[in-house]
Amino acid sequence: MNKPIRRLAFFAMVLFGVLLVNVTYIQVFQGEALREHPFNGRQYANQLTQPRGPILVGSEEVAFSEPLGEKEDDKYQRKYPAGGLYAHLIGTFPVRGEGIETRQNALLEGSDERLVVRNFIDSITGKEHQGASVELTLSPKAQEAAQAGFEELGKNGAAVALDPETGAVLAAYSNPTFDPNEVSSVTDAEAANKAWTDYEGDENKPLLNRALNERYPPGSTFKLVTAAAALEDGATPESTMDAPETLNLGAPLPNAWGGPCNGGQPDTLAHSIEQSCNTSFANWAIELGADKMTEQAEKFGFNGEDMAIPLPVTGSLYPREEDRNVLGRSGIGQANVESTPLQMAMVAAGIANDGDVMKPYLVDSVKDSDLSEIEGHTPETLSTAVSAKTAEDLTQMMILVTEGAEASGPGGAIPGMQVAGKTGTAETDSGPTHNWFVSFAPADDPQVAVAVVVEHGGGSGGTLAAPIAKRIMEAVIDQ
């Protein structure tokens, strides 16, 4: 064999070796992922000929499969009777973006290993293949109240409601929303793809789950965290702090009404919460310092690891600030503080739950087609943010926000019931203010904790967000 032929043979052997290694890698390490990939055409075609399990809210099926014909190999169409009400949470099939349809796909389509035995028995007995059903923790009335509140207001934003004792997500609504039926057509895939593309290009971002994945400056709702740090550090609701008309933090920091908070005298912690005093809380943050402020924020869940409920949740941020001016502004939820609505609902829920922050969860149970439970949920404590005594002090101060003589959030009050609340109006670099309200009720026996943010509302949290929060709280308590 001459030299050129030897080189050619060696080169061919190298190529063959590379090909062999690549094929082995794909078969051994990527085979399952490729089989399960949502863009696997064969996988998708198989899924269309089998009914997926339903997704339920209460006893209502909010996603189910409907046959398009009577033949055995006819396809199934996924239906979403509630339109956009649960769209960001349940997602779509074909799976696009995040949602229960994506996160629980193996269970819904029946390929999860926990369904293997039942599928085998069904194949022997000739029964139709059926995926598992997924029951969510949501309250239909609370979700509807959130949607109605935003649609009547005509603003973008989000609302989250939690069961403070368990962490169950009772509502998580994001406005604007989208209709999953428009992007799920089996018979007209081209129209479905166009509808999805149109949603993606919409400047109002209807596909964005603002409740879980959008961060906003929390504004004065963050004063609850600062107050918690002060109380844990030994302060009481009657402890005072200088509360002038403006505070020099590089640039003047005024109060919302342009005057001092207590007639020019040092203001109590309780009154500063009631009136939402900027200057006193900026002073509290500076006095507590970066370490204590950061530690308290992290106990409520800021700066935490990525979380899934099982939908992915964007982390909220409280950067450790050494600069006095930035630290002071961080104490009122400005500067570099960013929070999702879910995170602020967790703050309210932690206070409502005697200081324990529960890990939020959206799936209550997964059941086989014979209704046997495959997967349940046991509530988990995420952290102990404050002591029970601090939680009680914060609760009493928050009641002043809805009932006090100088209450900043009376719009969140419910007649005949004490509501603990906190307003927030956050300055932004991108337009009018964001407007917040966080709350829980009844204050002496909390059943629901809520956070509402009205995106670029341009008003106050007490007038724009509090009425929506009130509506959600009433929906949970009255059901």
CSV table of C-alpha atoms in Angstrom, one decimal:
chain,number,residue,atom,x,y,z
A,1,MET,CA,0.0,0.0,0.0
A,2,ASN,CA,1.6,3.3,-1.0
A,3,LYS,CA,1.7,6.3,1.3
A,4,PRO,CA,-1.2,8.3,-0.1
A,5,ILE,CA,-3.6,5.3,0.1
A,6,ARG,CA,-2.4,4.7,3.7
A,7,ARG,CA,-3.2,8.3,4.6
A,8,LEU,CA,-6.6,8.1,3.0
A,9,ALA,CA,-7.4,4.8,4.8
A,10,PHE,CA,-6.3,6.3,8.1
A,11,PHE,CA,-8.4,9.4,7.5
A,12,ALA,CA,-11.5,7.3,6.7
A,13,MET,CA,-10.9,5.3,9.9
A,14,VAL,CA,-10.8,8.5,11.9
A,15,LEU,CA,-14.0,9.7,10.4
A,16,PHE,CA,-15.6,6.3,11.0
A,17,GLY,CA,-14.5,6.5,14.6
A,18,VAL,CA,-15.9,9.9,15.1
A,19,LEU,CA,-19.2,8.8,13.6
A,20,LEU,CA,-19.3,5.8,15.9
A,21,VAL,CA,-18.6,7.9,19.0
A,22,ASN,CA,-21.3,10.4,18.0
A,23,VAL,CA,-23.9,7.8,17.3
A,24,THR,CA,-23.1,6.1,20.6
A,25,TYR,CA,-23.4,9.4,22.5
A,26,ILE,CA,-26.8,10.2,20.9
A,27,GLN,CA,-28.2,6.7,21.6
A,28,VAL,CA,-26.9,6.4,25.1
A,29,PHE,CA,-27.0,9.9,26.5
A,30,GLN,CA,-29.5,11.9,24.4
A,31,GLY,CA,-31.9,9.2,23.3
A,32,GLU,CA,-34.5,9.7,26.0
A,33,ALA,CA,-34.3,13.5,25.7
A,34,LEU,CA,-34.8,13.4,21.9
A,35,ARG,CA,-37.7,11.0,22.2
A,36,GLU,CA,-39.4,13.3,24.8
A,37,HIS,CA,-38.5,16.6,23.0
A,38,PRO,CA,-41.7,18.6,22.2
A,39,PHE,CA,-40.5,19.2,18.6
A,40,ASN,CA,-40.0,15.5,17.9
A,41,GLY,CA,-42.5,15.1,15.1
A,42,ARG,CA,-43.1,11.4,15.6
A,43,GLN,CA,-43.6,11.9,19.3
A,44,TYR,CA,-46.0,14.7,18.6
A,45,ALA,CA,-47.9,12.6,16.1
A,46,ASN,CA,-48.3,9.8,18.6
A,47,GLN,CA,-49.5,12.2,21.2
A,48,LEU,CA,-52.2,13.5,19.0
A,49,THR,CA,-53.8,10.1,18.7
A,50,GLN,CA,-54.1,9.6,22.4
A,51,PRO,CA,-56.1,11.6,25.0
A,52,ARG,CA,-54.0,13.6,27.4
A,53,GLY,CA,-55.2,13.6,31.0
A,54,PRO,CA,-57.2,16.7,32.1
A,55,ILE,CA,-56.0,19.6,34.2
A,56,LEU,CA,-58.4,20.5,36.9
A,57,VAL,CA,-59.1,23.5,39.1
A,58,GLY,CA,-61.5,22.5,41.8
A,59,SER,CA,-63.8,20.0,40.1
A,60,GLU,CA,-63.7,21.9,36.7
A,61,GLU,CA,-61.6,20.6,33.8
A,62,VAL,CA,-59.7,23.6,32.6
A,63,ALA,CA,-57.8,21.6,29.9
A,64,PHE,CA,-59.0,18.4,28.3
A,65,SER,CA,-58.7,16.4,25.1
A,66,GLU,CA,-61.6,16.0,22.7
A,67,PRO,CA,-61.7,13.5,19.8
A,68,LEU,CA,-61.9,15.0,16.4
A,69,GLY,CA,-63.6,11.9,14.9
A,70,GLU,CA,-64.9,8.4,15.8
A,71,LYS,CA,-62.1,6.3,14.3
A,72,GLU,CA,-59.4,4.7,16.5
A,73,ASP,CA,-56.6,6.6,14.8
A,74,ASP,CA,-58.4,10.0,14.8
A,75,LYS,CA,-56.6,12.8,16.5
A,76,TYR,CA,-57.5,14.6,19.7
A,77,GLN,CA,-57.9,18.4,20.1
A,78,ARG,CA,-56.9,20.0,23.4
A,79,LYS,CA,-59.6,22.4,24.7
A,80,TYR,CA,-59.3,25.3,27.2
A,81,PRO,CA,-62.8,26.3,28.2
A,82,ALA,CA,-61.6,29.2,30.5
A,83,GLY,CA,-59.7,31.0,27.7
A,84,GLY,CA,-57.1,33.2,29.1
A,85,LEU,CA,-58.1,32.9,32.8
A,86,TYR,CA,-55.4,30.2,33.6
A,87,ALA,CA,-53.4,30.5,30.4
A,88,HIS,CA,-50.0,31.4,32.0
A,89,LEU,CA,-50.3,28.6,34.5
A,90,ILE,CA,-51.6,25.6,32.4
A,91,GLY,CA,-49.8,26.6,29.2
A,92,THR,CA,-50.7,25.0,25.9
A,93,PHE,CA,-50.6,21.8,23.9
A,94,PRO,CA,-48.7,21.5,21.6
A,95,VAL,CA,-46.4,22.6,24.4
A,96,ARG,CA,-45.1,26.1,24.0
A,97,GLY,CA,-43.3,28.1,26.7
A,98,GLU,CA,-43.8,27.2,30.3
A,99,GLY,CA,-47.0,25.8,31.9
A,100,ILE,CA,-48.4,22.7,33.5
A,101,GLU,CA,-48.8,21.2,30.0
A,102,THR,CA,-45.0,21.4,29.7
A,103,ARG,CA,-43.9,20.7,33.2
A,104,GLN,CA,-46.2,17.7,33.7
A,105,ASN,CA,-46.1,16.5,30.1
A,106,ALA,CA,-45.0,13.0,30.9
A,107,LEU,CA,-47.8,12.5,33.4
A,108,LEU,CA,-50.5,14.1,31.2
A,109,GLU,CA,-49.6,12.0,28.1
A,110,GLY,CA,-49.1,8.9,30.2
A,111,SER,CA,-45.4,8.2,29.5
A,112,ASP,CA,-44.3,8.7,33.1
A,113,GLU,CA,-42.7,5.5,34.5
A,114,ARG,CA,-45.3,5.5,37.3
A,115,LEU,CA,-48.0,4.8,34.7
A,116,VAL,CA,-46.2,1.9,33.0
A,117,VAL,CA,-48.0,-0.9,34.9
A,118,ARG,CA,-51.4,0.6,34.3
A,119,ASN,CA,-50.6,1.3,30.6
A,120,PHE,CA,-49.6,-2.4,30.3
A,121,ILE,CA,-52.8,-3.6,31.8
A,122,ASP,CA,-54.8,-1.3,29.6
A,123,SER,CA,-53.1,-2.6,26.5
A,124,ILE,CA,-54.0,-6.2,27.5
A,125,THR,CA,-57.6,-5.4,28.3
A,126,GLY,CA,-58.0,-3.2,25.3
A,127,LYS,CA,-58.8,0.0,27.2
A,128,GLU,CA,-58.0,3.3,25.8
A,129,HIS,CA,-54.7,4.8,26.8
A,130,GLN,CA,-55.2,7.7,29.2
A,131,GLY,CA,-52.8,10.1,30.8
A,132,ALA,CA,-52.9,11.2,34.5
A,133,SER,CA,-55.0,14.1,35.7
A,134,VAL,CA,-53.3,17.1,37.4
A,135,GLU,CA,-55.3,19.0,40.0
A,136,LEU,CA,-54.1,22.5,40.8
A,137,THR,CA,-54.4,24.4,44.1
A,138,LEU,CA,-56.1,27.4,42.5
A,139,SER,CA,-59.4,28.9,43.7
A,140,PRO,CA,-61.5,29.7,40.6
A,141,LYS,CA,-63.2,32.6,42.4
A,142,ALA,CA,-59.9,34.2,43.4
A,143,GLN,CA,-58.5,33.8,39.9
A,144,GLU,CA,-61.7,35.3,38.4
A,145,ALA,CA,-61.6,38.2,40.9
A,146,ALA,CA,-58.0,39.0,39.9
A,147,GLN,CA,-58.9,38.9,36.2
A,148,ALA,CA,-62.0,41.1,36.6
A,149,GLY,CA,-60.1,43.6,38.7
A,150,PHE,CA,-57.4,44.1,36.0
A,151,GLU,CA,-59.8,44.1,33.1
A,152,GLU,CA,-62.0,46.8,34.8
A,153,LEU,CA,-58.9,48.8,35.6
A,154,GLY,CA,-57.5,48.4,32.1
A,155,LYS,CA,-53.9,48.1,33.2
A,156,ASN,CA,-51.2,45.5,32.9
A,157,GLY,CA,-49.9,43.8,36.0
A,158,ALA,CA,-50.3,40.7,38.1
A,159,ALA,CA,-51.8,39.3,41.3
A,160,VAL,CA,-50.8,36.4,43.5
A,161,ALA,CA,-52.8,34.9,46.4
A,162,LEU,CA,-51.3,32.3,48.7
A,163,ASP,CA,-52.7,30.1,51.6
A,164,PRO,CA,-50.3,31.4,54.3
A,165,GLU,CA,-50.4,28.2,56.3
A,166,THR,CA,-49.5,25.8,53.4
A,167,GLY,CA,-48.1,27.9,50.6
A,168,ALA,CA,-50.8,26.7,48.2
A,169,VAL,CA,-51.1,29.1,45.3
A,170,LEU,CA,-54.8,30.2,45.3
A,171,ALA,CA,-54.4,32.7,42.4
A,172,ALA,CA,-51.7,33.8,40.0
A,173,TYR,CA,-53.1,36.0,37.3
A,174,SER,CA,-51.1,38.0,34.8
A,175,ASN,CA,-52.6,40.7,32.7
A,176,PRO,CA,-52.7,40.9,29.7
A,177,THR,CA,-53.3,37.2,29.0
A,178,PHE,CA,-53.7,35.1,25.9
A,179,ASP,CA,-56.2,32.4,24.7
A,180,PRO,CA,-54.5,28.9,24.6
A,181,ASN,CA,-57.2,27.7,22.1
A,182,GLU,CA,-55.9,30.1,19.5
A,183,VAL,CA,-52.4,28.5,19.5
A,184,SER,CA,-53.4,24.8,19.9
A,185,SER,CA,-55.4,23.9,16.8
A,186,VAL,CA,-54.5,20.4,15.4
A,187,THR,CA,-56.5,20.9,12.2
A,188,ASP,CA,-55.0,24.3,11.4
A,189,ALA,CA,-51.5,24.2,12.7
A,190,GLU,CA,-50.5,27.2,10.4
A,191,ALA,CA,-53.1,29.5,12.0
A,192,ALA,CA,-52.0,28.3,15.5
A,193,ASN,CA,-48.4,29.0,14.7
A,194,LYS,CA,-49.2,32.5,13.4
A,195,ALA,CA,-51.3,33.2,16.5
A,196,TRP,CA,-48.3,32.3,18.7
A,197,THR,CA,-46.0,34.4,16.6
A,198,ASP,CA,-48.4,37.4,16.9
A,199,TYR,CA,-48.5,36.9,20.7
A,200,GLU,CA,-44.7,36.8,20.8
A,201,GLY,CA,-44.5,40.1,18.9
A,202,ASP,CA,-47.1,41.9,20.9
A,203,GLU,CA,-45.5,44.9,22.7
A,204,ASN,CA,-47.7,44.3,25.8
A,205,LYS,CA,-46.1,40.8,26.2
A,206,PRO,CA,-49.2,38.7,26.8
A,207,LEU,CA,-47.1,35.6,27.0
A,208,LEU,CA,-45.1,36.9,29.9
A,209,ASN,CA,-46.2,35.4,33.3
A,210,ARG,CA,-45.8,38.6,35.3
A,211,ALA,CA,-46.9,36.9,38.5
A,212,LEU,CA,-43.9,34.6,38.6
A,213,ASN,CA,-41.3,35.9,36.1
A,214,GLU,CA,-41.4,39.7,36.1
A,215,ARG,CA,-39.4,41.7,38.6
A,216,TYR,CA,-40.5,45.1,39.7
A,217,PRO,CA,-39.2,47.6,42.3
A,218,PRO,CA,-41.5,46.8,45.2
A,219,GLY,CA,-41.6,50.3,46.5
A,220,SER,CA,-43.0,50.8,50.0
A,221,THR,CA,-44.3,47.3,50.3
A,222,PHE,CA,-40.7,46.5,51.1
A,223,LYS,CA,-40.9,48.6,54.2
A,224,LEU,CA,-42.4,45.5,55.8
A,225,VAL,CA,-39.0,43.8,55.4
A,226,THR,CA,-37.2,46.9,56.8
A,227,ALA,CA,-39.6,47.0,59.7
A,228,ALA,CA,-39.1,43.3,60.3
A,229,ALA,CA,-35.3,43.8,60.5
A,230,ALA,CA,-35.8,46.6,63.0
A,231,LEU,CA,-38.1,44.6,65.2
A,232,GLU,CA,-35.8,41.6,65.1
A,233,ASP,CA,-33.0,43.9,66.0
A,234,GLY,CA,-34.7,44.9,69.2
A,235,ALA,CA,-37.0,47.8,68.2
A,236,THR,CA,-40.6,48.0,69.1
A,237,PRO,CA,-43.6,49.5,67.2
A,238,GLU,CA,-43.2,52.5,69.4
A,239,SER,CA,-39.5,53.0,68.6
A,240,THR,CA,-38.9,56.3,66.8
A,241,MET,CA,-36.7,57.5,64.0
A,242,ASP,CA,-36.1,60.9,62.4
A,243,ALA,CA,-38.7,61.5,59.7
A,244,PRO,CA,-38.0,64.8,58.1
A,245,GLU,CA,-39.7,66.3,55.0
A,246,THR,CA,-36.7,65.2,52.8
A,247,LEU,CA,-33.6,63.2,53.3
A,248,ASN,CA,-30.4,63.9,51.4
A,249,LEU,CA,-29.4,60.6,49.8
A,250,GLY,CA,-27.3,62.0,47.0
A,251,ALA,CA,-30.5,63.5,45.7
A,252,PRO,CA,-33.3,64.6,47.9
A,253,LEU,CA,-35.7,61.8,49.1
A,254,PRO,CA,-39.1,63.3,49.9
A,255,ASN,CA,-42.2,61.8,51.4
A,256,ALA,CA,-45.1,61.2,49.1
A,257,TRP,CA,-47.1,64.2,50.4
A,258,GLY,CA,-44.1,66.6,50.5
A,259,GLY,CA,-44.0,67.1,54.3
A,260,PRO,CA,-42.5,65.4,57.4
A,261,CYS,CA,-44.1,62.3,58.9
A,262,ASN,CA,-44.9,63.3,62.4
A,263,GLY,CA,-45.1,67.1,62.3
A,264,GLY,CA,-41.3,67.2,62.2
A,265,GLN,CA,-40.8,65.0,65.3
A,266,PRO,CA,-39.3,61.6,65.2
A,267,ASP,CA,-41.9,59.1,64.0
A,268,THR,CA,-42.8,55.7,65.5
A,269,LEU,CA,-42.3,52.5,63.5
A,270,ALA,CA,-46.0,51.8,63.6
A,271,HIS,CA,-47.0,55.3,62.4
A,272,SER,CA,-44.4,55.2,59.7
A,273,ILE,CA,-46.0,52.0,58.4
A,274,GLU,CA,-49.5,53.4,58.6
A,275,GLN,CA,-48.6,56.6,56.7
A,276,SER,CA,-45.8,55.0,54.6
A,277,CYS,CA,-43.1,57.4,55.6
A,278,ASN,CA,-40.1,57.3,53.2
A,279,THR,CA,-37.6,59.3,55.2
A,280,SER,CA,-37.9,57.4,58.5
A,281,PHE,CA,-37.6,54.0,56.7
A,282,ALA,CA,-34.6,55.2,54.8
A,283,ASN,CA,-33.0,56.1,58.1
A,284,TRP,CA,-34.0,52.7,59.6
A,285,ALA,CA,-32.2,51.0,56.7
A,286,ILE,CA,-29.1,53.1,57.2
A,287,GLU,CA,-29.0,52.5,60.9
A,288,LEU,CA,-29.5,48.7,60.6
A,289,GLY,CA,-26.8,48.5,58.0
A,290,ALA,CA,-26.2,46.3,55.0
A,291,ASP,CA,-25.7,43.0,56.8
A,292,LYS,CA,-28.9,43.1,58.8
A,293,MET,CA,-31.0,44.3,55.9
A,294,THR,CA,-29.6,41.7,53.6
A,295,GLU,CA,-30.1,38.9,56.1
A,296,GLN,CA,-33.7,39.9,56.7
A,297,ALA,CA,-34.5,40.1,53.0
A,298,GLU,CA,-33.0,36.7,52.4
A,299,LYS,CA,-35.0,35.2,55.2
A,300,PHE,CA,-38.1,36.2,53.3
A,301,GLY,CA,-36.8,34.6,50.1
A,302,PHE,CA,-34.8,37.3,48.3
A,303,ASN,CA,-31.5,36.3,46.7
A,304,GLY,CA,-32.7,32.6,46.9
A,305,GLU,CA,-32.0,29.7,44.6
A,306,ASP,CA,-34.1,29.2,41.5
A,307,MET,CA,-37.5,27.9,42.5
A,308,ALA,CA,-40.1,25.8,40.7
A,309,ILE,CA,-43.7,25.4,41.8
A,310,PRO,CA,-43.3,23.4,39.4
A,311,LEU,CA,-43.4,26.4,37.0
A,312,PRO,CA,-40.1,28.2,37.1
A,313,VAL,CA,-40.0,31.3,39.3
A,314,THR,CA,-37.6,34.2,38.7
A,315,GLY,CA,-35.6,35.0,41.8
A,316,SER,CA,-36.1,38.4,43.5
A,317,LEU,CA,-33.1,40.6,44.4
A,318,TYR,CA,-31.9,42.5,47.4
A,319,PRO,CA,-28.3,43.3,46.6
A,320,ARG,CA,-26.1,44.0,49.6
A,321,GLU,CA,-25.5,47.7,49.6
A,322,GLU,CA,-22.6,49.4,51.3
A,323,ASP,CA,-23.2,52.9,50.0
A,324,ARG,CA,-25.3,55.0,52.5
A,325,ASN,CA,-27.4,56.6,49.8
A,326,VAL,CA,-28.2,53.4,48.0
A,327,LEU,CA,-28.8,51.5,51.3
A,328,GLY,CA,-31.2,54.2,52.5
A,329,ARG,CA,-33.2,53.9,49.2
A,330,SER,CA,-33.2,50.1,49.4
A,331,GLY,CA,-35.0,50.4,52.7
A,332,ILE,CA,-38.1,51.8,50.9
A,333,GLY,CA,-37.9,49.2,48.1
A,334,GLN,CA,-36.1,51.4,45.5
A,335,ALA,CA,-32.5,51.5,44.3
A,336,ASN,CA,-31.6,48.0,43.2
A,337,VAL,CA,-34.4,46.0,44.9
A,338,GLU,CA,-36.4,43.9,42.5
A,339,SER,CA,-39.3,41.6,43.4
A,340,THR,CA,-41.8,39.4,41.7
A,341,PRO,CA,-45.4,39.6,42.8
A,342,LEU,CA,-45.0,36.0,44.1
A,343,GLN,CA,-42.1,37.1,46.3
A,344,MET,CA,-44.1,40.0,47.9
A,345,ALA,CA,-47.0,37.6,48.5
A,346,MET,CA,-44.5,35.3,50.3
A,347,VAL,CA,-43.6,38.3,52.5
A,348,ALA,CA,-47.2,38.9,53.5
A,349,ALA,CA,-47.9,35.2,53.9
A,350,GLY,CA,-44.8,34.8,56.1
A,351,ILE,CA,-46.0,37.5,58.5
A,352,ALA,CA,-49.5,36.0,58.4
A,353,ASN,CA,-48.1,32.6,59.3
A,354,ASP,CA,-46.4,33.7,62.5
A,355,GLY,CA,-43.1,34.3,60.7
A,356,ASP,CA,-42.8,31.0,58.8
A,357,VAL,CA,-42.6,31.4,55.0
A,358,MET,CA,-44.1,28.3,53.3
A,359,LYS,CA,-42.8,27.0,50.0
A,360,PRO,CA,-45.3,27.9,47.3
A,361,TYR,CA,-46.8,25.1,45.2
A,362,LEU,CA,-49.3,24.9,42.4
A,363,VAL,CA,-50.0,21.2,42.0
A,364,ASP,CA,-52.3,19.7,44.6
A,365,SER,CA,-52.3,16.2,43.3
A,366,VAL,CA,-51.8,13.9,40.3
A,367,LYS,CA,-54.2,11.0,39.9
A,368,ASP,CA,-54.3,8.0,37.6
A,369,SER,CA,-57.4,7.4,35.4
A,370,ASP,CA,-58.8,5.1,38.2
A,371,LEU,CA,-58.5,8.2,40.5
A,372,SER,CA,-55.7,6.6,42.6
A,373,GLU,CA,-53.3,9.2,43.7
A,374,ILE,CA,-49.9,9.1,42.1
A,375,GLU,CA,-48.5,12.2,43.6
A,376,GLY,CA,-49.7,14.4,46.4
A,377,HIS,CA,-48.1,17.4,48.2
A,378,THR,CA,-46.9,17.9,51.8
A,379,PRO,CA,-46.5,21.6,52.7
A,380,GLU,CA,-42.9,22.6,53.4
A,381,THR,CA,-41.4,25.5,55.4
A,382,LEU,CA,-39.1,27.5,53.2
A,383,SER,CA,-37.7,29.6,56.1
A,384,THR,CA,-38.5,31.3,59.4
A,385,ALA,CA,-38.3,34.9,58.5
A,386,VAL,CA,-39.2,36.5,61.8
A,387,SER,CA,-40.3,35.4,65.3
A,388,ALA,CA,-44.0,35.0,66.1
A,389,LYS,CA,-43.7,38.2,68.3
A,390,THR,CA,-42.3,40.2,65.4
A,391,ALA,CA,-45.0,38.8,63.1
A,392,GLU,CA,-47.7,39.9,65.5
A,393,ASP,CA,-46.2,43.4,65.8
A,394,LEU,CA,-46.1,43.7,62.0
A,395,THR,CA,-49.7,42.5,61.8
A,396,GLN,CA,-50.9,45.1,64.2
A,397,MET,CA,-49.0,47.8,62.3
A,398,MET,CA,-50.4,46.6,59.0
A,399,ILE,CA,-54.0,46.8,60.3
A,400,LEU,CA,-53.3,50.6,60.7
A,401,VAL,CA,-52.7,50.8,57.0
A,402,THR,CA,-56.3,49.9,56.3
A,403,GLU,CA,-58.0,51.3,59.5
A,404,GLY,CA,-55.8,53.9,61.0
A,405,ALA,CA,-56.6,57.7,61.2
A,406,GLU,CA,-53.9,58.3,58.6
A,407,ALA,CA,-54.3,55.0,56.7
A,408,SER,CA,-52.6,54.8,53.4
A,409,GLY,CA,-54.6,51.8,52.1
A,410,PRO,CA,-58.2,52.0,53.2
A,411,GLY,CA,-59.2,50.7,49.8
A,412,GLY,CA,-58.0,47.3,50.9
A,413,ALA,CA,-60.4,47.2,53.9
A,414,ILE,CA,-63.2,44.6,54.1
A,415,PRO,CA,-66.2,45.7,56.2
A,416,GLY,CA,-66.6,43.7,59.3
A,417,MET,CA,-63.2,42.2,59.1
A,418,GLN,CA,-59.7,43.4,60.0
A,419,VAL,CA,-57.3,43.4,57.0
A,420,ALA,CA,-53.5,43.7,57.4
A,421,GLY,CA,-52.1,45.6,54.4
A,422,LYS,CA,-49.3,47.7,53.0
A,423,THR,CA,-49.3,50.0,50.1
A,424,GLY,CA,-46.5,50.7,47.6
A,425,THR,CA,-45.8,53.2,44.9
A,426,ALA,CA,-42.5,52.5,43.1
A,427,GLU,CA,-40.6,55.0,41.0
A,428,THR,CA,-39.4,53.6,37.6
A,429,ASP,CA,-37.0,54.6,34.9
A,430,SER,CA,-39.4,53.5,32.2
A,431,GLY,CA,-42.6,55.5,32.8
A,432,PRO,CA,-45.2,56.2,35.4
A,433,THR,CA,-45.0,54.5,38.8
A,434,HIS,CA,-45.8,50.9,39.6
A,435,ASN,CA,-48.5,50.6,42.2
A,436,TRP,CA,-48.6,47.8,44.8
A,437,PHE,CA,-50.7,46.4,47.6
A,438,VAL,CA,-49.9,43.4,49.8
A,439,SER,CA,-52.2,42.1,52.5
A,440,PHE,CA,-53.8,39.2,54.3
A,441,ALA,CA,-57.1,38.6,55.9
A,442,PRO,CA,-58.7,38.0,58.4
A,443,ALA,CA,-55.8,39.6,60.3
A,444,ASP,CA,-56.5,37.4,63.4
A,445,ASP,CA,-57.0,34.1,61.4
A,446,PRO,CA,-55.4,34.6,58.0
A,447,GLN,CA,-56.9,32.5,55.2
A,448,VAL,CA,-55.3,34.3,52.3
A,449,ALA,CA,-52.2,36.5,51.6
A,450,VAL,CA,-52.2,38.7,48.5
A,451,ALA,CA,-49.8,40.8,46.4
A,452,VAL,CA,-51.0,43.0,43.6
A,453,VAL,CA,-48.9,45.1,41.3
A,454,VAL,CA,-50.4,47.5,38.7
A,455,GLU,CA,-47.7,48.1,36.1
A,456,HIS,CA,-47.1,51.8,35.3
A,457,GLY,CA,-50.4,52.6,37.0
A,458,GLY,CA,-49.2,56.1,37.7
A,459,GLY,CA,-51.4,56.4,40.8
A,460,SER,CA,-51.0,55.0,44.3
A,461,GLY,CA,-51.1,51.5,45.6
A,462,GLY,CA,-53.9,52.3,47.9
A,463,THR,CA,-56.2,53.5,45.1
A,464,LEU,CA,-55.2,51.2,42.2
A,465,ALA,CA,-53.9,47.9,43.6
A,466,ALA,CA,-55.7,47.7,47.0
A,467,PRO,CA,-59.3,47.3,45.5
A,468,ILE,CA,-58.1,44.3,43.4
A,469,ALA,CA,-56.5,42.8,46.5
A,470,LYS,CA,-59.7,43.3,48.5
A,471,ARG,CA,-61.7,41.6,45.7
A,472,ILE,CA,-59.3,38.5,45.8
A,473,MET,CA,-59.4,38.3,49.6
A,474,GLU,CA,-63.2,38.4,49.6
A,475,ALA,CA,-63.4,35.7,46.9
A,476,VAL,CA,-61.3,33.3,49.0
A,477,ILE,CA,-62.9,34.1,52.3
A,478,ASP,CA,-66.5,33.9,51.0
A,479,GLN,CA,-66.1,30.7,49.0
